PDB file of C-alpha atoms in Angstrom:
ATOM      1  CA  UNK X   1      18.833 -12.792 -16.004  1.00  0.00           C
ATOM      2  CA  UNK X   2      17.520  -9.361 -16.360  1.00  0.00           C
ATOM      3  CA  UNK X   3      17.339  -6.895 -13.248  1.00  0.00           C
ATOM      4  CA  UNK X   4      13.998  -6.202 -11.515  1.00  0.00           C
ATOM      5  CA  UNK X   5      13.177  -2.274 -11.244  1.00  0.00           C
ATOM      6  CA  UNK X   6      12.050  -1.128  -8.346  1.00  0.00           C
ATOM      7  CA  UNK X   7      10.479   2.816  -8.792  1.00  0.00           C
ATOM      8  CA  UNK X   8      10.650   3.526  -4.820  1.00  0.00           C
ATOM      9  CA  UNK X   9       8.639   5.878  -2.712  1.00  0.00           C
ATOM     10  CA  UNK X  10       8.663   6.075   1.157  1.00  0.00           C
ATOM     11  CA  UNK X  11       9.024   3.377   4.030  1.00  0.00           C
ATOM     12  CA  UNK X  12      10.750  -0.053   4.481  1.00  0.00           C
ATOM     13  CA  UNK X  13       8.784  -1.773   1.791  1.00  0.00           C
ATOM     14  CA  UNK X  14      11.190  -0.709  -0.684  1.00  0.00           C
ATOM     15  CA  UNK X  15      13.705  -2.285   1.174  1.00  0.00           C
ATOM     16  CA  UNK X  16      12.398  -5.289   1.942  1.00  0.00           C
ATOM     17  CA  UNK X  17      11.035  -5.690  -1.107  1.00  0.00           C
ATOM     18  CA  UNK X  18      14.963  -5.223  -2.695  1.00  0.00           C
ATOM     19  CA  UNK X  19      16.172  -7.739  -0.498  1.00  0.00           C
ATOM     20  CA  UNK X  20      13.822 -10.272  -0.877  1.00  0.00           C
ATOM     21  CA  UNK X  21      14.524 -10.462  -5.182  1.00  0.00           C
ATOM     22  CA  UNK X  22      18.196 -10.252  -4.066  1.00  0.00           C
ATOM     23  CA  UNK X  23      17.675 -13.448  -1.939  1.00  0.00           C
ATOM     24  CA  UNK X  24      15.959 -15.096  -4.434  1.00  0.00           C
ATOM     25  CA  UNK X  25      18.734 -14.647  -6.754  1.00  0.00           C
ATOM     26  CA  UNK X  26      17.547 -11.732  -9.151  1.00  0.00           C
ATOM     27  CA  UNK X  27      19.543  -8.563  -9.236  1.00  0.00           C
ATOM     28  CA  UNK X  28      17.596  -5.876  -8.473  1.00  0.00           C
ATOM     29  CA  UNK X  29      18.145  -1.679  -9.790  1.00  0.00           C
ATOM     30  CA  UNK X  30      16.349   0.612  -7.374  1.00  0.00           C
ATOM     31  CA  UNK X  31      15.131   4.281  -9.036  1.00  0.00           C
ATOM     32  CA  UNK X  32      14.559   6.214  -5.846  1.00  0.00           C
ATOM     33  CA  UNK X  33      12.346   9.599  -5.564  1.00  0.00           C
ATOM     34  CA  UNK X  34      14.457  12.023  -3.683  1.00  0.00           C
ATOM     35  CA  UNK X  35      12.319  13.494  -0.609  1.00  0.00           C
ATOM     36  CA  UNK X  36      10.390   9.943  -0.399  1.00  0.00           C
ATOM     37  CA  UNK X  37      12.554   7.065  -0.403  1.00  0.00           C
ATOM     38  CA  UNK X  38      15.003   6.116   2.530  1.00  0.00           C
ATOM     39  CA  UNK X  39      19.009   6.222   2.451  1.00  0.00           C
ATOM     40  CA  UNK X  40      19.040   2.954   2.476  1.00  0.00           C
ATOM     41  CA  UNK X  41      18.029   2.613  -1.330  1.00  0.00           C
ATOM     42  CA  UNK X  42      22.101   3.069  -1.290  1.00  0.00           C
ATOM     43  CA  UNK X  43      22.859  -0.679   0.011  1.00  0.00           C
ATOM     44  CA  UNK X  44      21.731  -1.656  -3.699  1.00  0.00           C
ATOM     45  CA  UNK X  45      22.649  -0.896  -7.543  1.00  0.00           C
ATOM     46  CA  UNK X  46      20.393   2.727  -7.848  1.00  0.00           C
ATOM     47  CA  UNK X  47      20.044   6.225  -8.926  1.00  0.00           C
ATOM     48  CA  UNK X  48      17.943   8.842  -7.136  1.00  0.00           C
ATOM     49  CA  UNK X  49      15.315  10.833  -9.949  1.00  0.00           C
ATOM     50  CA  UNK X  50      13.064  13.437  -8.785  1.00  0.00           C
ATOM     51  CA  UNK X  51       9.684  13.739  -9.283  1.00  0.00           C
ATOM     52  CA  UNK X  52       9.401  14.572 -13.206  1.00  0.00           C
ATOM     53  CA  UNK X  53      12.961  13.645 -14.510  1.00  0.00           C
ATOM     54  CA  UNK X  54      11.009  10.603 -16.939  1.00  0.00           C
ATOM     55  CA  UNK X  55      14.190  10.939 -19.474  1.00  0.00           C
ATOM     56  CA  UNK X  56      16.934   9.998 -16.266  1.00  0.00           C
ATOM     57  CA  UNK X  57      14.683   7.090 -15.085  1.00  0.00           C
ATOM     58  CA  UNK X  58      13.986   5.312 -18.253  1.00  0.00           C
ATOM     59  CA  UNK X  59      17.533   5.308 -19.151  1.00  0.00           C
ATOM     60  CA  UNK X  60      18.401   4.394 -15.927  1.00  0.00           C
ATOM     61  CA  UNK X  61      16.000   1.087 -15.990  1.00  0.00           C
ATOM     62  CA  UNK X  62      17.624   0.488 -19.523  1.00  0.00           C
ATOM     63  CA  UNK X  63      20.813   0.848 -18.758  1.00  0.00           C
ATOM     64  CA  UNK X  64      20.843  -1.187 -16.100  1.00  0.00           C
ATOM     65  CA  UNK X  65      19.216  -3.908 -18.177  1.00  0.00           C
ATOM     66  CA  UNK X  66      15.919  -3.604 -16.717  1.00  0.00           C
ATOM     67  CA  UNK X  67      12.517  -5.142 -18.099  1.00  0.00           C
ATOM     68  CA  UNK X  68      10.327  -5.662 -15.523  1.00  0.00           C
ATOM     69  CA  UNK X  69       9.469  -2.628 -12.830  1.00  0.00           C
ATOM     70  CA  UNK X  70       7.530  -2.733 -10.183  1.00  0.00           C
ATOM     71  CA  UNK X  71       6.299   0.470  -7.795  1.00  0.00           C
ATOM     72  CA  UNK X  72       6.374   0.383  -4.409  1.00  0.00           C
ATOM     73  CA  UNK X  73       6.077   2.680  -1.277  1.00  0.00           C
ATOM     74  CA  UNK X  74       4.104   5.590  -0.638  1.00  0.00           C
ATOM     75  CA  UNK X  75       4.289   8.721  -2.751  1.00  0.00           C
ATOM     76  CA  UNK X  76       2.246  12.013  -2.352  1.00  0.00           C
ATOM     77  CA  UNK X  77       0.322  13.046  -5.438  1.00  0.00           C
ATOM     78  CA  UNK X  78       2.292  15.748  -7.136  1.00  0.00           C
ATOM     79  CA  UNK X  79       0.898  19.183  -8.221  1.00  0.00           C
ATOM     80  CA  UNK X  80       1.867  19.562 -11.840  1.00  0.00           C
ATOM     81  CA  UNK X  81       3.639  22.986 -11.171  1.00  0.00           C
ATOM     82  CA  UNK X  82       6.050  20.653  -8.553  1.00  0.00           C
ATOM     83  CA  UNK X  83       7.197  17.945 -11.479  1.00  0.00           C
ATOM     84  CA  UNK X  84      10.744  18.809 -12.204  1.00  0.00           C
ATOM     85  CA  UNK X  85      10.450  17.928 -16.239  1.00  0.00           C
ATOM     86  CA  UNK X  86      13.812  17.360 -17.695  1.00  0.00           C
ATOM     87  CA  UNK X  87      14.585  17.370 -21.117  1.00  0.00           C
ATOM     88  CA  UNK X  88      13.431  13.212 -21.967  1.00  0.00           C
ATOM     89  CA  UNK X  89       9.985  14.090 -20.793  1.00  0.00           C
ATOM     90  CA  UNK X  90       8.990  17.152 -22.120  1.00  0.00           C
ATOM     91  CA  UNK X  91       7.627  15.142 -25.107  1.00  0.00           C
ATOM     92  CA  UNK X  92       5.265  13.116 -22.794  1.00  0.00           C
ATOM     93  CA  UNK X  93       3.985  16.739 -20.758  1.00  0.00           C
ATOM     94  CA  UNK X  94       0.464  16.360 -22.500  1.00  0.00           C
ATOM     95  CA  UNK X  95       0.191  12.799 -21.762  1.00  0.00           C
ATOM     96  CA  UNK X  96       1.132  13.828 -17.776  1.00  0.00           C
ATOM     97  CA  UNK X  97      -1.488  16.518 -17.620  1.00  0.00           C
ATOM     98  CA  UNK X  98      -4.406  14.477 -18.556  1.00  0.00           C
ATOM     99  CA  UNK X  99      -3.193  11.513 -15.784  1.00  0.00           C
ATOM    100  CA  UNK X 100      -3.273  14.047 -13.556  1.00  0.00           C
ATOM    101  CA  UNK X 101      -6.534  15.528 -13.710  1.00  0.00           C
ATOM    102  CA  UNK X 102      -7.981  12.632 -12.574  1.00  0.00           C
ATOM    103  CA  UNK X 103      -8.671  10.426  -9.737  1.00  0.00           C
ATOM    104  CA  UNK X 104      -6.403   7.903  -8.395  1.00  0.00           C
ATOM    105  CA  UNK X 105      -7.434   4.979  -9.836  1.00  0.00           C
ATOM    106  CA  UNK X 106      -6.775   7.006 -13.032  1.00  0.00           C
ATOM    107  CA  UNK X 107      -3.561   8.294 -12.637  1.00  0.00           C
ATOM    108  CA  UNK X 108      -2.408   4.913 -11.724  1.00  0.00           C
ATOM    109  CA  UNK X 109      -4.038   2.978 -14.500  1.00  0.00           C
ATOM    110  CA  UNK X 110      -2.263   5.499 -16.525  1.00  0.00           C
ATOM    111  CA  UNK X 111       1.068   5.777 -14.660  1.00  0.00           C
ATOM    112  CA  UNK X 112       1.437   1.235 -15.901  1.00  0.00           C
ATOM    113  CA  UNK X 113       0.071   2.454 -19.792  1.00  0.00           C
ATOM    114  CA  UNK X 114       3.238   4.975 -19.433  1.00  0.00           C
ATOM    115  CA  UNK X 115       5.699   2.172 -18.440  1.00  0.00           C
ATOM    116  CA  UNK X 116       4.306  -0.425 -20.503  1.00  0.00           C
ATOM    117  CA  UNK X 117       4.673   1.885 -23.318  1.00  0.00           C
ATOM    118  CA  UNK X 118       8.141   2.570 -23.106  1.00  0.00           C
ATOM    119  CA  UNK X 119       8.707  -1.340 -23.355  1.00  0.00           C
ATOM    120  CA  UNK X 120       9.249  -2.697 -19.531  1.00  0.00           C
ATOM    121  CA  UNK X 121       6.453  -5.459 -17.748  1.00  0.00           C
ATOM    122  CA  UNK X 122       5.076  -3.445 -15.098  1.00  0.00           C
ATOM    123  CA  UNK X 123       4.593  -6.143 -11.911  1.00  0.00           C
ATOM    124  CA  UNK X 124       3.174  -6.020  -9.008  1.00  0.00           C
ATOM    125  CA  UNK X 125       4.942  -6.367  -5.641  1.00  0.00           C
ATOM    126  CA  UNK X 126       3.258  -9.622  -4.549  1.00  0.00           C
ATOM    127  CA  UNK X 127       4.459 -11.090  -7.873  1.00  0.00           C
ATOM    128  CA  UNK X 128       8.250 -10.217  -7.474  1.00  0.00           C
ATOM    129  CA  UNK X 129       8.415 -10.570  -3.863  1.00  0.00           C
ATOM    130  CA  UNK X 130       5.090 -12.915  -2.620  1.00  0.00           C
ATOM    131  CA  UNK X 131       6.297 -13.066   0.706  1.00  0.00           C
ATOM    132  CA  UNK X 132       5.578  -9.541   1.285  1.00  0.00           C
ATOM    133  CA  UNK X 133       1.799 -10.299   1.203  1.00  0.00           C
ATOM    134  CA  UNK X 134      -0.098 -10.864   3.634  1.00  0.00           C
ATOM    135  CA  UNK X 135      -0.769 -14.832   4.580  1.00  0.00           C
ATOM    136  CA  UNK X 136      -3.875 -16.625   5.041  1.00  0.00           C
ATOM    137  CA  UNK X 137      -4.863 -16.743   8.439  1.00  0.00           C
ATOM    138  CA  UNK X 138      -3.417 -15.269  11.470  1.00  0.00           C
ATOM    139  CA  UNK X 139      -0.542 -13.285  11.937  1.00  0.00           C
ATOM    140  CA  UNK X 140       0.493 -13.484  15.273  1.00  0.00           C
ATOM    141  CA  UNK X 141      -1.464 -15.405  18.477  1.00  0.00           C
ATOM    142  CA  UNK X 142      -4.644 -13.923  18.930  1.00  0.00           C
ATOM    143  CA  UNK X 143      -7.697 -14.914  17.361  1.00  0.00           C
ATOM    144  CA  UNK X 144     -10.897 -13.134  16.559  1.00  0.00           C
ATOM    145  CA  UNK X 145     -14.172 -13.708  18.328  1.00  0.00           C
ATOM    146  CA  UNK X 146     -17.826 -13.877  16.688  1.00  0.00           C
ATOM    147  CA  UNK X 147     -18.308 -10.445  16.973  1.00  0.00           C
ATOM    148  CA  UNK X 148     -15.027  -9.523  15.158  1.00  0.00           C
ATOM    149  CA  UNK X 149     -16.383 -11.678  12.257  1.00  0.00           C
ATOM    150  CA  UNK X 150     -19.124  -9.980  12.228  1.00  0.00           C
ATOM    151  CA  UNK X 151     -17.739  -6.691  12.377  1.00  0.00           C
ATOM    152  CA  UNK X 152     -15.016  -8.416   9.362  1.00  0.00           C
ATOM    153  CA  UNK X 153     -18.076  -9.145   6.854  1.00  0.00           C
ATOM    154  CA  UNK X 154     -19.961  -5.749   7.490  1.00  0.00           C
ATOM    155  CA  UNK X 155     -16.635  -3.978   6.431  1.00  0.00           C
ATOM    156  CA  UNK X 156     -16.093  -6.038   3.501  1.00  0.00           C
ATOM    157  CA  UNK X 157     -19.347  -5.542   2.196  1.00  0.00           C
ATOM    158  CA  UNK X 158     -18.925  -1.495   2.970  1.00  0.00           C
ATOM    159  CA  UNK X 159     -15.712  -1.538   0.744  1.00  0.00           C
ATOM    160  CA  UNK X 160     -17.102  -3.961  -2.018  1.00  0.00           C
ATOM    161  CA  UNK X 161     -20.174  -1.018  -2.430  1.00  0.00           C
ATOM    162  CA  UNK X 162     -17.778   1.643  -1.988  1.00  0.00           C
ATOM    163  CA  UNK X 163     -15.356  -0.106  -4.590  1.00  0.00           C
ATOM    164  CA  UNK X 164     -16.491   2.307  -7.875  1.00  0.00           C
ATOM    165  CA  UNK X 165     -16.078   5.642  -6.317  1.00  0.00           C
ATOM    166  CA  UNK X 166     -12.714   5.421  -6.080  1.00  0.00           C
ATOM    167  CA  UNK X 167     -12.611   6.007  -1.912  1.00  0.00           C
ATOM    168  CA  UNK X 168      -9.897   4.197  -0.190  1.00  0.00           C
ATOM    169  CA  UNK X 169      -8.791   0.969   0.828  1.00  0.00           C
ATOM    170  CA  UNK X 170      -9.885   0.911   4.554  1.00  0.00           C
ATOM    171  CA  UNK X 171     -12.907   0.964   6.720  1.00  0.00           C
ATOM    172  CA  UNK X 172     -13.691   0.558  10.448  1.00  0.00           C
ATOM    173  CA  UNK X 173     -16.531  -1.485  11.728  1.00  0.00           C
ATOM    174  CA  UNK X 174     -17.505  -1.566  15.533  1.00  0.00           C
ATOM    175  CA  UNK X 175     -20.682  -3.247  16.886  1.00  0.00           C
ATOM    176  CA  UNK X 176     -21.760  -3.722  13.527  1.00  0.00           C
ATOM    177  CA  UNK X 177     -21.844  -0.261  12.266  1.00  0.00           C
ATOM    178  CA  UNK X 178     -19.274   1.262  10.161  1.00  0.00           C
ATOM    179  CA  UNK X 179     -17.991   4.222  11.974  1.00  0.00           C
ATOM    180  CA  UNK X 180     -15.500   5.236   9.481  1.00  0.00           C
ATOM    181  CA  UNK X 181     -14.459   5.046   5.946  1.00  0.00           C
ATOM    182  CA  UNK X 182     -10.306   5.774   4.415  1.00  0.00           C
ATOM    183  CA  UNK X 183     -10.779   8.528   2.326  1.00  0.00           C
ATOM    184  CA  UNK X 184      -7.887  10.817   0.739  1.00  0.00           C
ATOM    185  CA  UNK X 185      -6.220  11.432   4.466  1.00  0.00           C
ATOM    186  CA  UNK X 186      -5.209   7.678   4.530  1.00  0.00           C
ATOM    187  CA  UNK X 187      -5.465   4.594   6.548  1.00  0.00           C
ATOM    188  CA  UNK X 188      -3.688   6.319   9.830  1.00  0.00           C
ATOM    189  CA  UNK X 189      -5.681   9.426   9.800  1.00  0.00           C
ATOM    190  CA  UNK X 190      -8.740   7.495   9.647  1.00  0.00           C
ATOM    191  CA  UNK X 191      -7.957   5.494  12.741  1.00  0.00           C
ATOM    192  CA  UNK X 192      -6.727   9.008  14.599  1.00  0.00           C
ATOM    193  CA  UNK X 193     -10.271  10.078  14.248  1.00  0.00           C
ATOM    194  CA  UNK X 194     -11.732   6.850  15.504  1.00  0.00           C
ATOM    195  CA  UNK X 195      -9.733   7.469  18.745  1.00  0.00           C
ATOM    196  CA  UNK X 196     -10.836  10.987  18.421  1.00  0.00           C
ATOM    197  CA  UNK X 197     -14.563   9.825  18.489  1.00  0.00           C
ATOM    198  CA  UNK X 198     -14.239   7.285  20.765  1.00  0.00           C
ATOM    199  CA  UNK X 199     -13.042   9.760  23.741  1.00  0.00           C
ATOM    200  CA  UNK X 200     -15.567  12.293  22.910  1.00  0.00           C
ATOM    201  CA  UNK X 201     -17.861   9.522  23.453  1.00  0.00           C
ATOM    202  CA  UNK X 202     -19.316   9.716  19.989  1.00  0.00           C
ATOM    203  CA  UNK X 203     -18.929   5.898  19.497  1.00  0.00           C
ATOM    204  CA  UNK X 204     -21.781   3.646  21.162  1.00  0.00           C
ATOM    205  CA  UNK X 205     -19.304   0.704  22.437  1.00  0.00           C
ATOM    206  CA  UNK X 206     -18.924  -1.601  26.034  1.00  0.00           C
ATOM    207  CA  UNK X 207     -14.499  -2.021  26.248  1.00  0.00           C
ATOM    208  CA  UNK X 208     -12.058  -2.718  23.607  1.00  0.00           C
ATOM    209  CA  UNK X 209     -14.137  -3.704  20.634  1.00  0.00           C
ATOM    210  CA  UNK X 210     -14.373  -3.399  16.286  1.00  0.00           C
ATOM    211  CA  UNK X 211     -12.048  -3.649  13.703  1.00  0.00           C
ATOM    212  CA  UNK X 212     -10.224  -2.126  11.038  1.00  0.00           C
ATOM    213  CA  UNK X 213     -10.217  -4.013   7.404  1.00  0.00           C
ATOM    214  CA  UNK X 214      -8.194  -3.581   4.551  1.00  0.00           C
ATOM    215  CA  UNK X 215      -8.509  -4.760   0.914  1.00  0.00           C
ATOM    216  CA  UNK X 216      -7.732  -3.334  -2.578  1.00  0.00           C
ATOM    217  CA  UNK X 217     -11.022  -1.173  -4.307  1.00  0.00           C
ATOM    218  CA  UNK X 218     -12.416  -4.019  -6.220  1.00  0.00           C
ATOM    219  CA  UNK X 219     -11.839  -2.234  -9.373  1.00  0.00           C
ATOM    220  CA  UNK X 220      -7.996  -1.855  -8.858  1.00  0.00           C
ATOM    221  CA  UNK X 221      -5.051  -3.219 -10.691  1.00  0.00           C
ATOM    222  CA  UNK X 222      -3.282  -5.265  -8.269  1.00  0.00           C
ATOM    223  CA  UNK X 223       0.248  -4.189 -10.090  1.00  0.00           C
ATOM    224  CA  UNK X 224      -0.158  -0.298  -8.125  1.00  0.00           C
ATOM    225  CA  UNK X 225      -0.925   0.755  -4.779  1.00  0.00           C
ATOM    226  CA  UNK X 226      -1.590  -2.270  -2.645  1.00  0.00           C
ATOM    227  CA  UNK X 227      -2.715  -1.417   0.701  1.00  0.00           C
ATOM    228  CA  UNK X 228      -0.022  -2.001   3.437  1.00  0.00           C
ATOM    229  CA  UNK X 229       0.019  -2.711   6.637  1.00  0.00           C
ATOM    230  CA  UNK X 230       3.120  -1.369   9.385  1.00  0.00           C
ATOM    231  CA  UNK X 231       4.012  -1.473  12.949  1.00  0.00           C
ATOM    232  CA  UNK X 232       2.407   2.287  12.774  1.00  0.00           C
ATOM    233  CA  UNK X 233      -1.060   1.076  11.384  1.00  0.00           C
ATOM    234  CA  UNK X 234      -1.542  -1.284  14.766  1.00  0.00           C
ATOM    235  CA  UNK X 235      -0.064   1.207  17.045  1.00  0.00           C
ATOM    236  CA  UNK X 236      -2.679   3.377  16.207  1.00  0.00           C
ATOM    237  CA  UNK X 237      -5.123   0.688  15.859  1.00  0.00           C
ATOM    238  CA  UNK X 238      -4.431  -0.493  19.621  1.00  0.00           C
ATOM    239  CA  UNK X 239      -4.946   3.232  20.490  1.00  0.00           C
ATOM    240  CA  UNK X 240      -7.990   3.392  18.932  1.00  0.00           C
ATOM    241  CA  UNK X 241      -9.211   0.052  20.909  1.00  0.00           C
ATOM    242  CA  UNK X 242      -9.642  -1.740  17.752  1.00  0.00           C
ATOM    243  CA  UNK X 243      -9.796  -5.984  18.834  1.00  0.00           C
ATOM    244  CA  UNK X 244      -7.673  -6.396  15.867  1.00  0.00           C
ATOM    245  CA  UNK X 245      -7.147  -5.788  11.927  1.00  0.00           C
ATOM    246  CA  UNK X 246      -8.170  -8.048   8.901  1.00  0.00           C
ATOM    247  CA  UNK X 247      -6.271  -7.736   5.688  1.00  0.00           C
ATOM    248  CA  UNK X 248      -7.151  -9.206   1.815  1.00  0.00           C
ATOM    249  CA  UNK X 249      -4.875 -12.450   1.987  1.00  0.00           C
ATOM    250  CA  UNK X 250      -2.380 -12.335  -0.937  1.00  0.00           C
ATOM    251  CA  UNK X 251      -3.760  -8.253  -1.417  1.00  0.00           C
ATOM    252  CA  UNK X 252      -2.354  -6.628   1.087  1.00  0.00           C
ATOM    253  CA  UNK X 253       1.675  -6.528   2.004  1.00  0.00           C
ATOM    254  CA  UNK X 254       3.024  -6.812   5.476  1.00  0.00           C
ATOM    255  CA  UNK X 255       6.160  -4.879   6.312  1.00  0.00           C
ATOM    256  CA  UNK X 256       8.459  -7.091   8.271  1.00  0.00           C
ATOM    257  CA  UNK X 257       5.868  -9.574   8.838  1.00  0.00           C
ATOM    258  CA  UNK X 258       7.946 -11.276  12.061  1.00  0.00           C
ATOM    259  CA  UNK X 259       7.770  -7.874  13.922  1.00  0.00           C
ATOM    260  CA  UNK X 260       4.036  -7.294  13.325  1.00  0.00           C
ATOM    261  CA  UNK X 261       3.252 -10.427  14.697  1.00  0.00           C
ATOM    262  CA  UNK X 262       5.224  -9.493  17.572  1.00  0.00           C
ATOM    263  CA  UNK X 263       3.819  -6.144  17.738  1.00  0.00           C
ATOM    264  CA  UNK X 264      -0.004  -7.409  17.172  1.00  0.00           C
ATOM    265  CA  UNK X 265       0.389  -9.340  19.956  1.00  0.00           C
ATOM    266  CA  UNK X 266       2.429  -7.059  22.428  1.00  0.00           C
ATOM    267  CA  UNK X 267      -0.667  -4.700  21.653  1.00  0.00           C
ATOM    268  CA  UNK X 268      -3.768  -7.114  21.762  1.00  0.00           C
ATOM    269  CA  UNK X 269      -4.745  -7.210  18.476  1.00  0.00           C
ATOM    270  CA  UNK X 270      -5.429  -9.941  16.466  1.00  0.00           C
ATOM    271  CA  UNK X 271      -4.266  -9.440  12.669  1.00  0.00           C
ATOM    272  CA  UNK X 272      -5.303 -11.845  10.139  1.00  0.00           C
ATOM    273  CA  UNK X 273      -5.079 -12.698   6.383  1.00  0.00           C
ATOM    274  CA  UNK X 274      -8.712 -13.283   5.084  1.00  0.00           C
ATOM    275  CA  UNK X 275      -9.419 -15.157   1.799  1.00  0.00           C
ATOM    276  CA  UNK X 276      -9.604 -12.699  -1.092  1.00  0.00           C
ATOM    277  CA  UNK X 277     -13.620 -14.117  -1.989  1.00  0.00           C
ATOM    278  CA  UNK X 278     -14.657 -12.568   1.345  1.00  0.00           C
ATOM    279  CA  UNK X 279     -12.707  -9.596   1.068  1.00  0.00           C
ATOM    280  CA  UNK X 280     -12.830  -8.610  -2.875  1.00  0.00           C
TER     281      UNK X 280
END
């Protein structure tokens, strides 16, 4: 059975992600981006590759009998003048320049036609480990009320128009009125300015109230940069006042799902897996 390739950036999916194909009873190669992934990549078979050194990872995934990669974890956007280009890449500098003059939607459609064309599957984390995606339905105790539903479906619908401009993956609804929208500073920046807004008293709201909703852009291959959810999203979600977060069921992955659960519900929140026709 051939190892699954994990490219890994920052935070615990990585790992949990490793240790769920080990479980399963796939070996698994890790290819770890120094200054983003943790020292834990270590526990499994792996190689650390900065940001540019193509010609070390691809013969690292061959070598370790690798066909099928998958990326996961958060990595910054590189500048072109910070890629470290060793001597197996220079060939493919052209083809790097172009991806990066893009969006993100681009450089990721392009980042899978780079893999594919060096003969591996790309997949996409839900597919080699599912249980990293978020379930349908709830995630801990607490429920959502009519008014969270309401708030749910007017977020949807602001992502599904927002969904061609390449903007990101979250929005917050409160009262029925989107107050903001994820856009390059990411989901936790976005939810630090609610709470900004809020105590300036630049948000109209009665109490705890509103919620934050994640989904993929409805344009996006599902094999790159699935939104995530962590114990840091909900702490900052609580402090925000947020009744609770809704997620893409299937779309969107869960690190440690047991301790979110615990975590929604230590904080108030509600956090639930909505079907993927109300959320694409």
């Amino acid at each position: 059975m051939s190892a699954v390739g994990l490219i890994c950036g920052s935070g615990s999916l990585p790992i949990d992600a490793a240790d769920l194909i080990q479980r399963a009873g796939r070996p698994v190669f890790l290819a770890a981006l120094k200054g983003s992934a943790a020292a834990e990549v270590e526990r499994f078979p792996h190689v650390w590759i900065r940001m540019g050194e193509i010609g070390k990872l691809f013969r690292s995934l061959e070598g370790a009998g690798v066909r099928e990669v998958a990326l996961v974890g958060a990595v910054q956007r590189p500048a072109l003048k910070d890629l470290r280009i060793d001597m197996g890449g220079l060939g493919s500098l052209p083809e790097i320049t172009r991806l990066l003059a893009g969006g993100d939607d681009h450089l990721l459609r392009g980042v899978i036609k780079f893999v594919e064309d060096r003969g591996f599957v790309v997949r996409g984390v839900h597919e080699v480990a599912p249980e990293l995606a978020a379930p349908l339905g709830l995630v801990g105790r607490r429920q959502p009320n009519a008014a969270d539903v309401a708030d749910i479906a007017l977020a949807v619908g602001a992502l599904r128009a927002l969904g061609p401009f390449d903007v990101g993956q979250g929005v917050v609804a409160i009262g029925r009125r989107v107050v903001a929208v994820e856009a390059a500073e990411g989901t936790d920046s976005m939810l630090g300015r609610v709470t900004r807004l809020s105590k300036g008293g630049k948000l109209r709201r009665d109490g705890r109230g509103g919620v934050l909703v994640k989904t993929p852009k409805r344009s996006q291959d599902l094999r790159v940069d699935l939104p995530a959810i962590g114990v840091r999203t909900l702490e900052l979600a609580a402090e925000a006042q947020l009744a609770g977060v809704a997620v893409a069921a299937g779309q969107v992955l869960l690190a440690d799902r047991d301790e979110l659960a615990a975590k929604a519900d230590e904080f108030g929140l509600f956090l639930a897996g909505v079907p993927v026709a109300e959320a694409a």
